[in-house]
């Protein structure tokens, strides 16, 4: 639960820090006291409660996109979907179950990163030992380390060349506008490679069953229908779910 609370809190902090100055600069909010910010004696900026609630609701709306684009969720859900198609079980497990597996496995994989962000960014910010800008910068640095560690170098270089960027000195220097598409593209390629390897043994079973049925003259009998119980038996005997989930978790690198 601490990781979930952190994600919502971090999104709120990010949107408060980024959206409020834009509102103050782009609109005349002198007549809108509910959407206002004030400069404190120590130089810190405080925001009205209505503006904080608006930022929080916006963060909750953007949370699914952040989970998809900045975590291990994309790779996991694609591999699980390909596995279900390889088994030929149609809608079993259902989409809700696959999403739940992908979500909780993503929390398991992201736990070290989220814990580091909580300890170094969110917790000091809540205790008022660092400012919001410093907390956002520290959280961004940790997330960038995770994303760069799981992004293919050639993919990152491709997107860097598109924007005309030179070599980056550190992970913190890579902008999210470049890192996010590179990370998602890299995740898609890795997921399809893993899915191809998972699909092969089930394809072999289908081909063997189809050859046997053809040799027996049973051409009217669907090979997919006959091969389904054999594929399920094979998957259960090798403890397929544990192997798949464990292998998926092992494919992610930690910074």
mmCIF file of C-alpha atoms in Angstrom:
data_model
loop_
_atom_site.group_PDB
_atom_site.id
_atom_site.type_symbol
_atom_site.label_atom_id
_atom_site.label_comp_id
_atom_site.label_asym_id
_atom_site.label_seq_id
_atom_site.Cartn_x
_atom_site.Cartn_y
_atom_site.Cartn_z
ATOM 1 C CA UNK A 1 0.000 0.000 0.000
ATOM 2 C CA UNK A 2 2.908 2.364 0.610
ATOM 3 C CA UNK A 3 3.859 2.161 -3.073
ATOM 4 C CA UNK A 4 0.310 3.021 -4.182
ATOM 5 C CA UNK A 5 0.154 5.936 -1.746
ATOM 6 C CA UNK A 6 3.501 7.117 -3.041
ATOM 7 C CA UNK A 7 2.398 7.066 -6.694
ATOM 8 C CA UNK A 8 -0.675 9.167 -5.968
ATOM 9 C CA UNK A 9 1.283 11.515 -3.740
ATOM 10 C CA UNK A 10 4.136 11.930 -6.196
ATOM 11 C CA UNK A 11 1.763 12.661 -9.065
ATOM 12 C CA UNK A 12 0.072 15.305 -6.936
ATOM 13 C CA UNK A 13 3.385 16.924 -6.094
ATOM 14 C CA UNK A 14 4.473 16.916 -9.731
ATOM 15 C CA UNK A 15 1.262 18.438 -11.012
ATOM 16 C CA UNK A 16 1.152 21.052 -8.259
ATOM 17 C CA UNK A 17 4.685 22.156 -9.077
ATOM 18 C CA UNK A 18 4.156 22.208 -12.830
ATOM 19 C CA UNK A 19 0.557 23.303 -13.281
ATOM 20 C CA UNK A 20 0.292 26.066 -10.722
ATOM 21 C CA UNK A 21 2.979 28.372 -12.191
ATOM 22 C CA UNK A 22 1.437 27.942 -15.633
ATOM 23 C CA UNK A 23 -1.960 28.922 -14.272
ATOM 24 C CA UNK A 24 -0.497 31.935 -12.537
ATOM 25 C CA UNK A 25 1.358 33.082 -15.651
ATOM 26 C CA UNK A 26 -1.248 32.307 -18.312
ATOM 27 C CA UNK A 27 -4.369 33.579 -16.549
ATOM 28 C CA UNK A 28 -5.312 36.414 -14.313
ATOM 29 C CA UNK A 29 -6.292 34.632 -11.124
ATOM 30 C CA UNK A 30 -6.710 37.746 -9.031
ATOM 31 C CA UNK A 31 -10.465 37.247 -9.212
ATOM 32 C CA UNK A 32 -10.228 33.539 -8.420
ATOM 33 C CA UNK A 33 -9.028 33.253 -4.820
ATOM 34 C CA UNK A 34 -9.734 29.522 -4.863
ATOM 35 C CA UNK A 35 -7.034 29.079 -7.549
ATOM 36 C CA UNK A 36 -4.168 31.077 -6.126
ATOM 37 C CA UNK A 37 -0.642 30.674 -4.846
ATOM 38 C CA UNK A 38 1.308 32.704 -2.311
ATOM 39 C CA UNK A 39 4.978 33.264 -1.673
ATOM 40 C CA UNK A 40 6.022 32.503 1.867
ATOM 41 C CA UNK A 41 8.585 34.366 3.949
ATOM 42 C CA UNK A 42 11.094 31.544 3.454
ATOM 43 C CA UNK A 43 10.692 31.723 -0.317
ATOM 44 C CA UNK A 44 8.499 28.615 -0.596
ATOM 45 C CA UNK A 45 5.303 28.706 -2.640
ATOM 46 C CA UNK A 46 2.044 27.578 -1.081
ATOM 47 C CA UNK A 47 -1.091 26.730 -3.044
ATOM 48 C CA UNK A 48 -4.743 27.027 -2.180
ATOM 49 C CA UNK A 49 -6.693 23.953 -1.128
ATOM 50 C CA UNK A 50 -8.860 24.034 -4.253
ATOM 51 C CA UNK A 51 -5.795 24.034 -6.478
ATOM 52 C CA UNK A 52 -4.318 21.114 -4.544
ATOM 53 C CA UNK A 53 -7.562 19.123 -4.915
ATOM 54 C CA UNK A 54 -7.610 19.906 -8.647
ATOM 55 C CA UNK A 55 -4.041 18.681 -9.012
ATOM 56 C CA UNK A 56 -4.824 15.520 -7.025
ATOM 57 C CA UNK A 57 -7.840 14.653 -9.180
ATOM 58 C CA UNK A 58 -5.786 15.257 -12.308
ATOM 59 C CA UNK A 59 -3.058 12.995 -10.942
ATOM 60 C CA UNK A 60 -5.546 10.201 -10.288
ATOM 61 C CA UNK A 61 -6.770 10.539 -13.880
ATOM 62 C CA UNK A 62 -3.232 10.283 -15.254
ATOM 63 C CA UNK A 63 -2.243 7.427 -12.933
ATOM 64 C CA UNK A 64 -3.158 4.597 -15.384
ATOM 65 C CA UNK A 65 -1.001 6.195 -18.075
ATOM 66 C CA UNK A 66 1.902 6.490 -15.663
ATOM 67 C CA UNK A 67 1.553 2.833 -14.668
ATOM 68 C CA UNK A 68 1.544 1.795 -18.324
ATOM 69 C CA UNK A 69 4.335 4.056 -19.493
ATOM 70 C CA UNK A 70 6.823 4.088 -16.620
ATOM 71 C CA UNK A 71 6.691 0.597 -15.133
ATOM 72 C CA UNK A 72 7.021 -3.059 -16.059
ATOM 73 C CA UNK A 73 3.269 -3.415 -16.675
ATOM 74 C CA UNK A 74 3.420 -3.206 -20.483
ATOM 75 C CA UNK A 75 5.871 -6.077 -20.959
ATOM 76 C CA UNK A 76 4.041 -8.328 -18.513
ATOM 77 C CA UNK A 77 0.526 -7.873 -19.900
ATOM 78 C CA UNK A 78 1.681 -8.435 -23.503
ATOM 79 C CA UNK A 79 3.512 -11.646 -22.615
ATOM 80 C CA UNK A 80 0.530 -12.957 -20.642
ATOM 81 C CA UNK A 81 -1.812 -12.166 -23.536
ATOM 82 C CA UNK A 82 0.429 -14.024 -25.994
ATOM 83 C CA UNK A 83 0.613 -16.962 -23.577
ATOM 84 C CA UNK A 84 -3.169 -17.168 -23.407
ATOM 85 C CA UNK A 85 -3.373 -17.099 -27.203
ATOM 86 C CA UNK A 86 -0.722 -19.822 -27.463
ATOM 87 C CA UNK A 87 -2.681 -22.035 -25.095
ATOM 88 C CA UNK A 88 -5.798 -21.522 -27.212
ATOM 89 C CA UNK A 89 -8.038 -21.055 -24.194
ATOM 90 C CA UNK A 90 -9.899 -18.085 -25.721
ATOM 91 C CA UNK A 91 -10.894 -15.897 -22.727
ATOM 92 C CA UNK A 92 -9.394 -18.049 -19.974
ATOM 93 C CA UNK A 93 -7.925 -16.532 -17.856
ATOM 94 C CA UNK A 94 -10.206 -13.513 -18.381
ATOM 95 C CA UNK A 95 -8.807 -10.061 -19.011
ATOM 96 C CA UNK A 96 -9.479 -8.962 -15.443
ATOM 97 C CA UNK A 97 -7.318 -11.773 -14.089
ATOM 98 C CA UNK A 98 -4.469 -11.042 -16.499
ATOM 99 C CA UNK A 99 -4.545 -7.352 -15.585
ATOM 100 C CA UNK A 100 -4.542 -8.205 -11.882
ATOM 101 C CA UNK A 101 -1.555 -10.540 -12.331
ATOM 102 C CA UNK A 102 0.314 -7.919 -14.357
ATOM 103 C CA UNK A 103 -0.467 -5.180 -11.835
ATOM 104 C CA UNK A 104 0.646 -7.065 -8.735
ATOM 105 C CA UNK A 105 3.707 -8.471 -10.490
ATOM 106 C CA UNK A 106 4.574 -4.932 -11.554
ATOM 107 C CA UNK A 107 4.343 -3.793 -7.918
ATOM 108 C CA UNK A 108 6.632 -6.671 -6.947
ATOM 109 C CA UNK A 109 9.193 -5.748 -9.612
ATOM 110 C CA UNK A 110 8.963 -2.007 -8.939
ATOM 111 C CA UNK A 111 9.088 -2.338 -5.148
ATOM 112 C CA UNK A 112 12.830 -1.564 -4.782
ATOM 113 C CA UNK A 113 12.482 1.495 -7.006
ATOM 114 C CA UNK A 114 9.316 2.722 -5.284
ATOM 115 C CA UNK A 115 10.852 2.151 -1.863
ATOM 116 C CA UNK A 116 13.911 4.166 -2.852
ATOM 117 C CA UNK A 117 11.714 6.998 -4.124
ATOM 118 C CA UNK A 118 9.658 6.939 -0.937
ATOM 119 C CA UNK A 119 12.720 7.067 1.293
ATOM 120 C CA UNK A 120 14.633 9.689 -0.672
ATOM 121 C CA UNK A 121 11.857 11.908 -2.039
ATOM 122 C CA UNK A 122 8.345 11.503 -0.649
ATOM 123 C CA UNK A 123 9.163 10.912 3.010
ATOM 124 C CA UNK A 124 11.511 13.944 3.294
ATOM 125 C CA UNK A 125 8.933 16.077 1.478
ATOM 126 C CA UNK A 126 6.120 15.025 3.819
ATOM 127 C CA UNK A 127 8.354 15.774 6.807
ATOM 128 C CA UNK A 128 9.090 19.194 5.222
ATOM 129 C CA UNK A 129 12.842 18.665 5.124
ATOM 130 C CA UNK A 130 13.064 19.218 1.351
ATOM 131 C CA UNK A 131 11.033 21.303 -1.080
ATOM 132 C CA UNK A 132 8.601 20.006 -3.688
ATOM 133 C CA UNK A 133 11.039 20.770 -6.507
ATOM 134 C CA UNK A 134 13.806 18.801 -4.794
ATOM 135 C CA UNK A 135 11.454 15.862 -4.152
ATOM 136 C CA UNK A 136 10.341 15.799 -7.800
ATOM 137 C CA UNK A 137 13.948 15.981 -9.008
ATOM 138 C CA UNK A 138 15.009 13.106 -6.750
ATOM 139 C CA UNK A 139 12.021 10.932 -7.688
ATOM 140 C CA UNK A 140 12.633 11.633 -11.376
ATOM 141 C CA UNK A 141 16.267 10.626 -11.023
ATOM 142 C CA UNK A 142 15.374 7.253 -9.485
ATOM 143 C CA UNK A 143 12.675 6.547 -12.086
ATOM 144 C CA UNK A 144 15.042 7.468 -14.900
ATOM 145 C CA UNK A 145 17.644 5.050 -13.545
ATOM 146 C CA UNK A 146 15.108 2.210 -13.655
ATOM 147 C CA UNK A 147 13.822 3.112 -17.107
ATOM 148 C CA UNK A 148 17.284 3.541 -18.625
ATOM 149 C CA UNK A 149 18.392 0.213 -17.149
ATOM 150 C CA UNK A 150 15.510 -1.507 -18.983
ATOM 151 C CA UNK A 151 15.705 0.456 -22.250
ATOM 152 C CA UNK A 152 17.673 -0.798 -25.226
ATOM 153 C CA UNK A 153 20.611 1.418 -26.026
ATOM 154 C CA UNK A 154 19.935 1.494 -29.758
ATOM 155 C CA UNK A 155 16.300 2.484 -29.184
ATOM 156 C CA UNK A 156 17.309 5.315 -26.865
ATOM 157 C CA UNK A 157 19.902 6.518 -29.367
ATOM 158 C CA UNK A 158 17.308 6.455 -32.146
ATOM 159 C CA UNK A 159 14.942 8.781 -30.287
ATOM 160 C CA UNK A 160 17.860 10.974 -29.196
ATOM 161 C CA UNK A 161 18.923 11.372 -32.815
ATOM 162 C CA UNK A 162 15.372 12.313 -33.792
ATOM 163 C CA UNK A 163 15.455 15.349 -31.509
ATOM 164 C CA UNK A 164 19.066 16.142 -32.398
ATOM 165 C CA UNK A 165 20.385 15.518 -28.894
ATOM 166 C CA UNK A 166 24.010 14.728 -28.206
ATOM 167 C CA UNK A 167 25.365 12.186 -25.743
ATOM 168 C CA UNK A 168 23.991 12.532 -22.231
ATOM 169 C CA UNK A 169 26.417 12.699 -19.326
ATOM 170 C CA UNK A 170 24.094 10.897 -16.899
ATOM 171 C CA UNK A 171 20.654 9.334 -16.730
ATOM 172 C CA UNK A 172 19.283 12.443 -15.038
ATOM 173 C CA UNK A 173 20.116 14.498 -18.142
ATOM 174 C CA UNK A 174 17.803 12.422 -20.374
ATOM 175 C CA UNK A 175 14.451 14.211 -20.727
ATOM 176 C CA UNK A 176 11.265 12.254 -20.179
ATOM 177 C CA UNK A 177 10.074 13.339 -23.624
ATOM 178 C CA UNK A 178 12.853 11.159 -25.080
ATOM 179 C CA UNK A 179 13.057 8.437 -22.454
ATOM 180 C CA UNK A 180 9.355 7.566 -22.308
ATOM 181 C CA UNK A 181 8.873 6.626 -26.008
ATOM 182 C CA UNK A 182 12.229 4.838 -26.014
ATOM 183 C CA UNK A 183 11.272 2.846 -22.912
ATOM 184 C CA UNK A 184 7.848 1.846 -24.263
ATOM 185 C CA UNK A 185 9.254 0.884 -27.670
ATOM 186 C CA UNK A 186 11.955 -1.195 -26.010
ATOM 187 C CA UNK A 187 9.364 -2.889 -23.783
ATOM 188 C CA UNK A 188 7.252 -3.804 -26.824
ATOM 189 C CA UNK A 189 10.207 -5.387 -28.610
ATOM 190 C CA UNK A 190 11.282 -7.359 -25.535
ATOM 191 C CA UNK A 191 7.718 -8.520 -24.856
ATOM 192 C CA UNK A 192 7.265 -9.858 -28.396
ATOM 193 C CA UNK A 193 10.615 -11.643 -28.252
ATOM 194 C CA UNK A 194 9.606 -13.374 -25.018
ATOM 195 C CA UNK A 195 6.173 -14.142 -26.466
ATOM 196 C CA UNK A 196 7.779 -15.763 -29.520
ATOM 197 C CA UNK A 197 9.820 -18.093 -27.312
ATOM 198 C CA UNK A 198 6.727 -18.995 -25.292
ATOM 199 C CA UNK A 199 4.651 -19.629 -28.424
ATOM 200 C CA UNK A 200 7.093 -22.110 -29.999
ATOM 201 C CA UNK A 201 6.477 -25.219 -27.805
ATOM 202 C CA UNK A 202 2.698 -24.857 -28.120
ATOM 203 C CA UNK A 203 3.044 -24.471 -31.888
ATOM 204 C CA UNK A 204 5.020 -27.724 -31.970
ATOM 205 C CA UNK A 205 2.228 -29.498 -30.074
ATOM 206 C CA UNK A 206 -0.350 -28.177 -32.566
ATOM 207 C CA UNK A 207 1.726 -29.370 -35.519
ATOM 208 C CA UNK A 208 2.233 -32.837 -34.019
ATOM 209 C CA UNK A 209 -1.479 -33.248 -33.283
ATOM 210 C CA UNK A 210 -2.411 -32.013 -36.766
ATOM 211 C CA UNK A 211 0.029 -34.494 -38.373
ATOM 212 C CA UNK A 212 -1.347 -37.383 -36.319
ATOM 213 C CA UNK A 213 -4.960 -36.545 -37.183
ATOM 214 C CA UNK A 214 -4.111 -36.254 -40.866
ATOM 215 C CA UNK A 215 -2.305 -39.580 -40.855
ATOM 216 C CA UNK A 216 -5.350 -41.190 -39.218
ATOM 217 C CA UNK A 217 -7.672 -39.678 -41.797
ATOM 218 C CA UNK A 218 -9.515 -37.556 -39.219
ATOM 219 C CA UNK A 219 -9.461 -34.393 -41.300
ATOM 220 C CA UNK A 220 -12.886 -33.255 -40.109
ATOM 221 C CA UNK A 221 -11.708 -33.112 -36.484
ATOM 222 C CA UNK A 222 -10.247 -29.759 -35.432
ATOM 223 C CA UNK A 223 -6.572 -30.069 -34.427
ATOM 224 C CA UNK A 224 -6.959 -27.097 -32.073
ATOM 225 C CA UNK A 225 -9.710 -28.880 -30.162
ATOM 226 C CA UNK A 226 -7.641 -32.051 -29.751
ATOM 227 C CA UNK A 227 -4.384 -30.274 -28.892
ATOM 228 C CA UNK A 228 -5.926 -28.050 -26.183
ATOM 229 C CA UNK A 229 -5.956 -30.663 -23.373
ATOM 230 C CA UNK A 230 -2.414 -31.748 -24.265
ATOM 231 C CA UNK A 231 -1.173 -28.167 -24.135
ATOM 232 C CA UNK A 232 -2.892 -27.618 -20.802
ATOM 233 C CA UNK A 233 -1.392 -30.852 -19.463
ATOM 234 C CA UNK A 234 2.088 -29.866 -20.650
ATOM 235 C CA UNK A 235 1.729 -26.392 -19.161
ATOM 236 C CA UNK A 236 0.625 -27.762 -15.790
ATOM 237 C CA UNK A 237 3.307 -30.476 -15.643
ATOM 238 C CA UNK A 238 6.147 -27.987 -16.145
ATOM 239 C CA UNK A 239 4.550 -25.539 -13.664
ATOM 240 C CA UNK A 240 4.122 -23.044 -16.465
ATOM 241 C CA UNK A 241 2.661 -20.165 -14.494
ATOM 242 C CA UNK A 242 5.501 -20.122 -11.993
ATOM 243 C CA UNK A 243 8.079 -20.402 -14.779
ATOM 244 C CA UNK A 244 6.471 -17.613 -16.798
ATOM 245 C CA UNK A 245 6.056 -15.214 -13.900
ATOM 246 C CA UNK A 246 9.510 -15.952 -12.512
ATOM 247 C CA UNK A 247 11.171 -15.567 -15.897
ATOM 248 C CA UNK A 248 9.359 -12.294 -16.517
ATOM 249 C CA UNK A 249 10.506 -10.875 -13.198
ATOM 250 C CA UNK A 250 14.072 -11.948 -13.944
ATOM 251 C CA UNK A 251 14.137 -10.089 -17.271
ATOM 252 C CA UNK A 252 14.046 -6.681 -15.558
ATOM 253 C CA UNK A 253 17.250 -4.978 -14.513
ATOM 254 C CA UNK A 254 17.599 -2.915 -11.367
ATOM 255 C CA UNK A 255 19.839 0.161 -11.392
#
